[in-house]
Tab-separated table of C-alpha atoms and ligand atoms in Angstrom:
chain	number	residue	atom	x	y	z
A	843	UNK	CA	118.026	97.755	76.273
A	844	UNK	CA	117.687	101.248	74.753
A	845	UNK	CA	114.816	102.797	72.402
A	846	UNK	CA	115.552	103.245	68.856
A	847	UNK	CA	115.092	107.234	67.743
A	848	UNK	CA	111.777	106.131	66.162
A	849	UNK	CA	110.097	104.841	69.582
A	850	UNK	CA	111.945	107.479	71.676
A	851	UNK	CA	110.587	110.154	69.063
A	852	UNK	CA	106.814	108.820	69.594
A	853	UNK	CA	107.053	108.348	73.216
A	854	UNK	CA	108.000	111.563	73.594
A	855	UNK	CA	105.394	113.037	71.523
A	856	UNK	CA	102.976	111.062	73.407
A	857	UNK	CA	103.997	112.141	77.085
A	858	UNK	CA	104.116	116.276	75.545
A	859	UNK	CA	99.879	115.160	74.340
A	860	UNK	CA	99.805	113.706	77.728
A	861	UNK	CA	100.727	116.711	79.885
A	862	UNK	CA	99.788	119.712	77.587
A	863	UNK	CA	96.377	118.363	75.937
A	864	UNK	CA	94.603	119.478	73.723
A	865	UNK	CA	97.405	120.707	72.141
A	866	UNK	CA	97.837	121.633	68.552
A	867	UNK	CA	100.652	119.777	65.880
A	868	UNK	CA	102.375	123.516	65.876
A	869	UNK	CA	102.474	123.586	69.456
A	870	UNK	CA	104.216	120.049	69.809
A	871	UNK	CA	107.115	121.445	67.635
A	872	UNK	CA	108.294	123.557	70.549
A	873	UNK	CA	107.320	121.230	72.869
A	874	UNK	CA	109.368	118.332	71.709
A	875	UNK	CA	112.046	119.774	69.348
A	876	UNK	CA	111.145	117.419	66.941
A	877	UNK	CA	110.048	118.601	63.214
A	878	UNK	CA	106.691	119.442	61.872
A	879	UNK	CA	107.356	116.782	59.670
A	880	UNK	CA	108.205	114.012	62.212
A	881	UNK	CA	105.219	114.727	64.003
A	882	UNK	CA	102.612	115.178	61.430
A	883	UNK	CA	103.658	111.377	60.120
A	884	UNK	CA	103.572	109.995	63.893
A	885	UNK	CA	100.656	112.136	65.004
A	886	UNK	CA	98.735	110.416	61.638
A	887	UNK	CA	99.673	107.091	62.349
A	888	UNK	CA	98.302	107.178	66.492
A	889	UNK	CA	95.125	109.043	64.903
A	890	UNK	CA	94.237	106.041	62.726
A	891	UNK	CA	95.737	103.307	65.502
A	892	UNK	CA	93.202	104.789	68.129
A	893	UNK	CA	95.674	106.544	70.549
A	894	UNK	CA	94.963	110.028	69.724
A	895	UNK	CA	92.041	111.405	68.779
A	896	UNK	CA	91.618	114.865	66.725
A	897	UNK	CA	89.289	117.646	68.128
A	898	UNK	CA	88.306	120.948	65.657
A	899	UNK	CA	88.545	123.952	67.303
A	900	UNK	CA	85.847	126.442	65.961
A	901	UNK	CA	87.011	129.735	64.920
A	902	UNK	CA	85.940	133.143	63.303
A	903	UNK	CA	89.707	133.768	62.169
A	904	UNK	CA	89.858	132.708	57.942
A	905	UNK	CA	91.537	129.804	56.740
A	906	UNK	CA	91.778	126.355	57.845
A	907	UNK	CA	89.922	125.711	61.687
A	908	UNK	CA	92.643	124.678	64.230
A	909	UNK	CA	92.478	120.941	65.022
A	910	UNK	CA	93.788	120.035	68.689
A	911	UNK	CA	94.903	116.537	69.685
A	912	UNK	CA	94.239	114.672	72.856
A	913	UNK	CA	95.192	111.105	74.049
A	914	UNK	CA	92.145	108.958	73.445
A	915	UNK	CA	90.433	108.180	77.085
A	916	UNK	CA	88.237	105.206	75.783
A	917	UNK	CA	88.109	102.513	73.732
A	918	UNK	CA	92.002	100.883	75.049
A	919	UNK	CA	92.585	100.342	78.412
A	920	UNK	CA	95.971	98.524	80.409
A	921	UNK	CA	96.056	96.935	83.438
A	922	UNK	CA	98.860	96.797	85.905
A	923	UNK	CA	99.187	94.385	89.052
A	924	UNK	CA	101.680	93.659	91.903
A	925	UNK	CA	102.039	91.805	95.006
A	926	UNK	CA	102.468	93.380	98.115
A	927	UNK	CA	105.008	92.488	101.131
A	928	UNK	CA	101.658	91.995	102.892
A	929	UNK	CA	100.380	89.144	100.591
A	930	UNK	CA	97.644	90.786	98.541
A	931	UNK	CA	97.808	91.346	94.466
A	932	UNK	CA	96.351	94.924	93.593
A	933	UNK	CA	95.310	95.867	90.516
A	934	UNK	CA	94.943	98.868	88.732
A	935	UNK	CA	93.068	100.011	85.421
A	936	UNK	CA	93.952	102.882	83.446
A	937	UNK	CA	92.868	104.275	79.935
A	938	UNK	CA	95.684	105.392	77.561
A	939	UNK	CA	95.790	109.005	79.541
A	940	UNK	CA	97.152	106.794	82.878
A	941	UNK	CA	94.008	107.957	84.437
A	942	UNK	CA	92.732	105.033	86.630
A	943	UNK	CA	89.126	103.441	86.349
A	944	UNK	CA	89.555	101.280	89.284
A	945	UNK	CA	91.411	99.495	91.741
A	946	UNK	CA	90.963	95.938	93.244
A	947	UNK	CA	92.725	93.401	95.534
A	948	UNK	CA	92.611	89.952	96.271
A	949	UNK	CA	94.696	87.512	99.021
A	950	UNK	CA	97.830	85.733	97.828
A	951	UNK	CA	97.916	81.939	99.095
A	952	UNK	CA	101.193	81.407	100.051
A	953	UNK	CA	102.966	79.364	97.289
A	954	UNK	CA	106.724	78.371	96.795
A	955	UNK	CA	106.507	78.183	92.708
A	956	UNK	CA	106.555	80.922	91.102
A	957	UNK	CA	104.152	79.353	88.449
A	958	UNK	CA	101.396	78.999	91.564
A	959	UNK	CA	102.022	82.515	92.235
A	960	UNK	CA	101.183	83.523	88.278
A	961	UNK	CA	97.982	81.426	88.554
A	962	UNK	CA	96.919	83.313	91.800
A	963	UNK	CA	97.252	86.462	89.200
A	964	UNK	CA	95.346	85.260	86.571
A	965	UNK	CA	92.550	84.651	89.320
A	966	UNK	CA	93.163	87.631	90.550
A	967	UNK	CA	92.900	89.535	87.220
A	968	UNK	CA	90.096	87.633	86.055
A	969	UNK	CA	87.871	88.803	89.234
A	970	UNK	CA	89.126	92.234	88.708
A	971	UNK	CA	88.010	92.442	85.114
A	972	UNK	CA	84.845	91.036	85.836
A	973	UNK	CA	84.096	94.039	88.403
A	974	UNK	CA	85.279	96.634	86.327
A	975	UNK	CA	83.075	98.992	84.081
A	976	UNK	CA	85.318	97.691	80.624
A	977	UNK	CA	85.017	94.866	78.018
A	978	UNK	CA	87.370	92.542	78.146
A	979	UNK	CA	88.807	93.302	74.386
A	980	UNK	CA	88.929	96.688	75.610
A	981	UNK	CA	92.025	95.680	77.821
A	982	UNK	CA	95.015	96.046	75.444
A	983	UNK	CA	98.204	94.878	77.446
A	984	UNK	CA	98.696	93.872	81.268
A	985	UNK	CA	101.714	94.936	83.144
A	986	UNK	CA	103.005	92.754	85.901
A	987	UNK	CA	105.628	93.471	88.875
A	988	UNK	CA	107.050	90.948	90.656
A	989	UNK	CA	110.020	91.270	93.881
A	990	UNK	CA	112.413	89.246	91.914
A	991	UNK	CA	115.038	89.238	89.483
A	992	UNK	CA	113.363	89.268	85.991
A	993	UNK	CA	113.965	89.639	82.378
A	994	UNK	CA	111.819	92.557	81.134
A	995	UNK	CA	112.665	91.659	77.604
A	996	UNK	CA	110.614	88.064	77.740
A	997	UNK	CA	108.676	88.357	81.032
A	998	UNK	CA	110.906	85.529	82.504
A	999	UNK	CA	111.375	85.595	86.405
A	1000	UNK	CA	114.625	83.956	86.997
A	1001	UNK	CA	114.204	84.205	90.842
A	1002	UNK	CA	111.830	85.685	94.000
A	1003	UNK	CA	113.123	85.173	97.418
A	1004	UNK	CA	111.204	82.601	99.202
A	1005	UNK	CA	110.662	80.509	96.231
A	1006	UNK	CA	112.051	77.934	94.041
A	1007	UNK	CA	114.348	79.226	91.610
A	1008	UNK	CA	112.798	80.132	88.024
A	1009	UNK	CA	113.064	79.915	85.266
A	1010	UNK	CA	109.516	80.386	85.174
A	1011	UNK	CA	107.916	82.429	81.638
A	1012	UNK	CA	105.091	84.557	83.851
A	1013	UNK	CA	104.393	86.752	81.194
A	1014	UNK	CA	102.799	83.670	79.221
A	1015	UNK	CA	101.355	82.120	81.634
A	1016	UNK	CA	99.354	84.921	82.528
A	1017	UNK	CA	98.639	86.304	78.265
A	1018	UNK	CA	98.395	82.738	77.752
A	1019	UNK	CA	95.073	82.331	80.217
A	1020	UNK	CA	93.193	85.392	80.198
A	1021	UNK	CA	94.228	86.108	75.784
A	1022	UNK	CA	95.931	89.603	76.511
A	1023	UNK	CA	99.834	90.521	75.878
A	1024	UNK	CA	101.497	90.572	79.049
A	1025	UNK	CA	104.350	92.325	80.341
A	1026	UNK	CA	106.708	91.644	83.386
A	1027	UNK	CA	109.362	93.496	85.228
A	1028	UNK	CA	110.926	94.064	88.160
A	1029	UNK	CA	108.915	96.091	91.112
A	1030	UNK	CA	111.405	98.574	91.394
A	1031	UNK	CA	111.441	99.555	87.613
A	1032	UNK	CA	107.978	100.141	88.241
A	1033	UNK	CA	108.109	102.486	91.244
A	1034	UNK	CA	110.531	104.342	89.105
A	1035	UNK	CA	107.832	104.283	86.074
A	1036	UNK	CA	105.212	105.787	88.465
A	1037	UNK	CA	107.383	108.128	89.806
A	1038	UNK	CA	107.974	109.386	86.075
A	1039	UNK	CA	104.782	109.401	85.294
A	1040	UNK	CA	102.678	110.328	88.253
A	1041	UNK	CA	105.171	111.591	90.849
A	1042	UNK	CA	105.323	114.838	92.567
A	1043	UNK	CA	107.832	115.616	90.109
A	1044	UNK	CA	106.108	114.219	86.881
A	1045	UNK	CA	108.043	113.630	84.043
A	1046	UNK	CA	111.135	114.154	85.676
A	1047	UNK	CA	113.612	112.736	83.241
A	1048	UNK	CA	116.669	112.335	85.147
A	1049	UNK	CA	116.880	110.454	88.514
A	1050	UNK	CA	117.709	107.457	90.679
A	1051	UNK	CA	114.983	105.816	92.813
A	1052	UNK	CA	116.451	103.220	95.599
A	1053	UNK	CA	113.995	100.961	97.927
A	1054	UNK	CA	114.382	100.566	101.051
A	1055	UNK	CA	112.208	97.771	101.839
A	1056	UNK	CA	112.753	93.921	102.801
A	1057	UNK	CA	115.655	94.070	100.000
A	1058	UNK	CA	117.470	97.064	98.812
A	1059	UNK	CA	116.916	97.793	94.985
A	1060	UNK	CA	117.235	100.731	92.832
A	1061	UNK	CA	115.678	101.764	89.241
A	1062	UNK	CA	117.628	104.622	86.816
A	1063	UNK	CA	115.938	107.103	83.975
A	1064	UNK	CA	118.089	108.955	82.328
A	1065	UNK	CA	117.175	111.166	79.271
A	1066	UNK	CA	113.544	110.294	80.110
A	1067	UNK	CA	114.438	106.506	79.694
A	1068	UNK	CA	114.480	103.330	82.451
A	1069	UNK	CA	117.823	102.248	82.141
A	1070	UNK	CA	117.446	98.348	82.293
A	1071	UNK	CA	121.288	97.488	81.006
A	1072	UNK	CA	122.542	94.908	78.623
A	1073	UNK	CA	121.124	92.416	80.170
A	1074	UNK	CA	117.802	93.670	81.257
A	1075	UNK	CA	118.417	92.968	84.920
A	1076	UNK	CA	120.331	96.958	85.582
A	1077	UNK	CA	119.982	97.804	88.820
A	1078	UNK	CA	120.791	95.267	91.905
A	1079	UNK	CA	122.060	98.047	94.661
A	1080	UNK	CA	121.548	96.157	97.269
A	1081	UNK	CA	124.037	93.822	96.004
A	1082	UNK	CA	126.880	96.182	95.697
A	1083	UNK	CA	129.867	96.233	98.287
A	1084	UNK	CA	129.860	98.026	101.206
A	1085	UNK	CA	132.316	95.538	103.415
A	1086	UNK	CA	133.635	93.236	100.471
A	1087	UNK	CA	135.691	89.378	101.671
A	1088	UNK	CA	134.888	90.062	105.263
A	1089	UNK	CA	130.953	91.853	105.952
A	1090	UNK	CA	127.667	90.000	106.702
A	1091	UNK	CA	126.404	87.250	104.296
A	1092	UNK	CA	123.883	88.026	101.635
A	1093	UNK	CA	120.791	85.899	100.262
A	1094	UNK	CA	122.985	86.298	97.021
A	1095	UNK	CA	126.014	84.082	98.196
A	1096	UNK	CA	128.559	86.741	98.630
A	1097	UNK	CA	129.741	89.171	102.109
A	1098	UNK	CA	129.578	92.366	102.455
A	1099	UNK	CA	126.471	93.749	99.868
A	1100	UNK	CA	124.885	96.644	100.955
A	1101	UNK	CA	121.379	94.834	101.751
A	1102	UNK	CA	123.251	92.839	104.163
A	1103	UNK	CA	123.397	95.897	106.586
A	1104	UNK	CA	120.494	98.638	105.506
A	1105	UNK	CA	117.488	96.303	104.306
A	1106	UNK	CA	114.718	95.853	106.459
A	1107	UNK	CA	115.370	92.080	106.488
A	1108	UNK	CA	119.087	92.781	107.739
A	1109	UNK	CA	118.254	95.153	110.366
A	1110	UNK	CA	115.396	93.071	111.898
A	1111	UNK	CA	118.209	90.154	111.433
A	1112	UNK	CA	120.641	92.237	113.211
A	1113	UNK	CA	118.381	93.944	115.720
A	1114	UNK	CA	117.558	89.864	116.711
A	1115	UNK	CA	121.202	88.561	117.241
A	1116	UNK	CA	121.597	91.621	119.215
A	1117	UNK	CA	118.162	91.271	121.500
A	1118	UNK	CA	119.040	87.234	121.506
A	1119	UNK	CA	115.778	86.858	119.790
A	1120	UNK	CA	114.594	84.510	116.989
A	1121	UNK	CA	114.228	85.359	113.528
A	1122	UNK	CA	110.675	86.148	112.326
A	1123	UNK	CA	109.186	84.148	109.684
A	1124	UNK	CA	109.195	86.162	106.224
A	1125	UNK	CA	105.376	86.770	106.029
A	1126	UNK	CA	105.639	88.727	109.421
A	1127	UNK	CA	108.896	91.137	108.503
A	1128	UNK	CA	106.540	93.757	107.835
A	1129	UNK	CA	104.594	94.106	111.195
A	1130	UNK	CA	108.150	92.826	113.495
A	1131	UNK	CA	110.209	95.811	111.684
A	1132	UNK	CA	107.077	98.282	113.118
A	1133	UNK	CA	106.707	96.571	116.446
A	1134	UNK	CA	111.044	96.476	116.665
A	1135	UNK	CA	110.836	100.315	115.809
A	1136	UNK	CA	107.903	101.225	118.380
A	1137	UNK	CA	110.024	99.279	121.203
A	1138	UNK	CA	113.117	101.421	120.223
A	1139	UNK	CA	110.965	104.702	120.175
A	1140	UNK	CA	109.447	103.886	123.456
A	1141	UNK	CA	113.338	103.066	124.651
A	1142	UNK	CA	112.536	99.794	125.646
A	1143	UNK	CA	115.376	98.170	123.365
A	1144	UNK	CA	118.450	99.643	122.374
A	1145	UNK	CA	119.404	99.126	118.609
A	1146	UNK	CA	120.629	102.391	117.937
A	1147	UNK	CA	123.952	101.244	116.627
A	1148	UNK	CA	122.491	98.718	113.677
A	1149	UNK	CA	120.173	101.547	112.593
A	1150	UNK	CA	122.933	104.574	112.395
A	1151	UNK	CA	125.344	101.753	110.899
A	1152	UNK	CA	122.286	101.112	108.504
A	1153	UNK	CA	122.189	104.715	107.823
A	1154	UNK	CA	125.715	105.172	107.208
A	1155	UNK	CA	126.421	102.503	105.036
A	1156	UNK	CA	123.072	103.712	102.894
A	1157	UNK	CA	124.944	107.181	102.936
A	1158	UNK	CA	128.384	105.711	101.349
A	1159	UNK	CA	126.455	104.057	98.727
A	1160	UNK	CA	124.357	107.276	97.710
A	1161	UNK	CA	127.868	109.081	97.656
A	1162	UNK	CA	129.099	106.598	95.262
A	1163	UNK	CA	126.277	106.211	93.491
A	1164	UNK	CA	126.339	110.183	93.216
A	1165	UNK	CA	130.095	110.396	92.393
A	1166	UNK	CA	129.785	107.614	89.588
A	1167	UNK	CA	126.424	109.007	88.155
A	1168	UNK	CA	125.885	112.394	88.458
A	1169	UNK	CA	121.948	111.923	89.058
A	1170	UNK	CA	119.730	115.342	89.085
A	1171	UNK	CA	117.746	113.328	91.849
A	1172	UNK	CA	117.959	110.545	93.930
A	1173	UNK	CA	114.895	109.655	95.476
A	1174	UNK	CA	114.963	107.330	98.308
A	1175	UNK	CA	111.639	105.749	99.480
A	1176	UNK	CA	111.392	103.575	102.862
A	1177	UNK	CA	108.866	102.867	105.273
A	1178	UNK	CA	107.548	105.826	107.671
A	1179	UNK	CA	109.692	104.855	111.060
A	1180	UNK	CA	109.300	106.843	113.583
A	1181	UNK	CA	112.756	108.751	114.576
A	1182	UNK	CA	114.135	108.177	111.266
A	1183	UNK	CA	114.694	111.997	111.162
A	1184	UNK	CA	117.515	111.632	114.292
A	1185	UNK	CA	118.842	108.967	111.967
A	1186	UNK	CA	119.210	110.934	109.124
A	1187	UNK	CA	122.288	112.714	110.327
A	1188	UNK	CA	124.673	109.454	110.126
A	1189	UNK	CA	123.343	109.356	106.391
A	1190	UNK	CA	124.195	113.056	105.503
A	1191	UNK	CA	127.332	113.037	107.736
A	1192	UNK	CA	128.390	109.690	105.198
A	1193	UNK	CA	127.024	110.878	102.324
A	1194	UNK	CA	128.949	114.548	102.786
A	1195	UNK	CA	132.267	113.119	103.512
A	1196	UNK	CA	131.816	110.344	100.572
A	1197	UNK	CA	130.567	111.980	97.857
A	1198	UNK	CA	132.877	113.432	94.927
A	1199	UNK	CA	133.673	117.113	96.243
A	1200	UNK	CA	132.779	118.804	93.353
A	1201	UNK	CA	129.529	116.844	93.350
A	1202	UNK	CA	128.676	117.611	96.680
A	1203	UNK	CA	125.548	118.805	97.769
A	1204	UNK	CA	124.379	119.375	93.885
A	1205	UNK	CA	122.440	116.266	93.655
A	1206	UNK	CA	118.455	116.582	94.990
A	1207	UNK	CA	117.453	114.462	97.368
A	1208	UNK	CA	114.063	113.343	98.253
A	1209	UNK	CA	112.632	110.859	100.956
A	1210	UNK	CA	109.385	109.556	100.503
A	1211	UNK	CA	106.785	106.928	102.702
A	1212	UNK	CA	105.936	103.872	100.716
A	1213	UNK	CA	102.652	103.984	98.506
A	1214	UNK	CA	101.577	100.632	97.898
A	1215	UNK	CA	99.409	101.424	95.098
A	1216	UNK	CA	102.432	103.325	93.183
A	1217	UNK	CA	103.133	99.389	91.931
A	1218	UNK	CA	100.027	98.712	89.954
A	1219	UNK	CA	100.678	102.627	88.906
A	1220	UNK	CA	103.983	101.470	87.565
A	1221	UNK	CA	102.928	98.425	86.152
A	1222	UNK	CA	100.436	100.224	83.947
A	1223	UNK	CA	102.801	102.894	83.141
A	1224	UNK	CA	104.992	100.142	82.212
A	1225	UNK	CA	102.350	99.440	79.453
A	1226	UNK	CA	101.626	102.709	77.985
A	1227	UNK	CA	105.232	103.197	77.694
A	1228	UNK	CA	105.339	100.222	75.678
A	1229	UNK	CA	101.950	101.131	73.709
A	1230	UNK	CA	103.314	104.940	73.022
A	1231	UNK	CA	106.787	103.904	72.043
A	1232	UNK	CA	105.055	100.976	69.664
A	1233	UNK	CA	104.698	101.534	66.086
B	1091	ZN	ZN1	123.786	90.110	97.948
């Protein structure tokens, strides 16, 4: 799903105002490449809707006073909320500039129905809103991030691991209970949005983000837009095949998926098989992984072949992606793992050997530890993109 030209122009203009404010209309011509007429028409509408404010600048020069534009920092706020891997809901409220006004966390009770999770989100949001210094009617939109298969166009959740299958109209449950329009998306898409809006290379327009977590996900920004695919599901990078037909089984029903070898879940599973241990329950996967890595670092267990194979296959998958897509940058987000540095050798060797020669060493690679707050910021950024693009 791509934005129309009009939506794209509006979004582009507002992003440039946000990063360059205070800024005059005339300067936006050079910054956006849009014509003066288009800028005048868009900004007039944005000022009318209270998204942009005008600021007259005193000048001793003759003629009309210069008028600068800024994003309105008050009166309209958006909330991003996400479920973390350790059973918490994290909500953040930001103004239209994306500046945070508050963060709230709530413990989530174990649930098996997606509807019950939605109700817990409603309760967490009610508590958070009551504690923030913002009037309820000033909350313009809510953005929800979920670790599952989500149709971002409709807010319908199809599947979340460990929950009964959907569909569940998650967006409608939240918006119906709170009376605030709600958007829902896959949380990897939200990580990419957080990167685009708030990351070190903020406003990087062309990158692929790969998230190595209990599962493996990826999201693509191209030309300043998140690419969500014709059916709103892109991209299921973790289910591309690295060992087709004969490989390890994946929860999706296929064999040999990338995440059957490289996800945290599968690394734990392969390590437990090797060590003759019981597979831990889903809720304690993250501490179990930390424990395994500590044992490995202390040379108490030998899971080097599991870790090296994971690094090797991830290198091949990233090489295939670069060969297919030629992105400007690839950002790999993962756990801050002890001795990960020594495993990078296997990753980079596989990357070098399997990338198309003309594309080798051209794509910038960044490794970043996971930041749990990034999901909620990304959910807020999703809403800002929506508010900015909408006419
Ligand atoms: Zn799969």
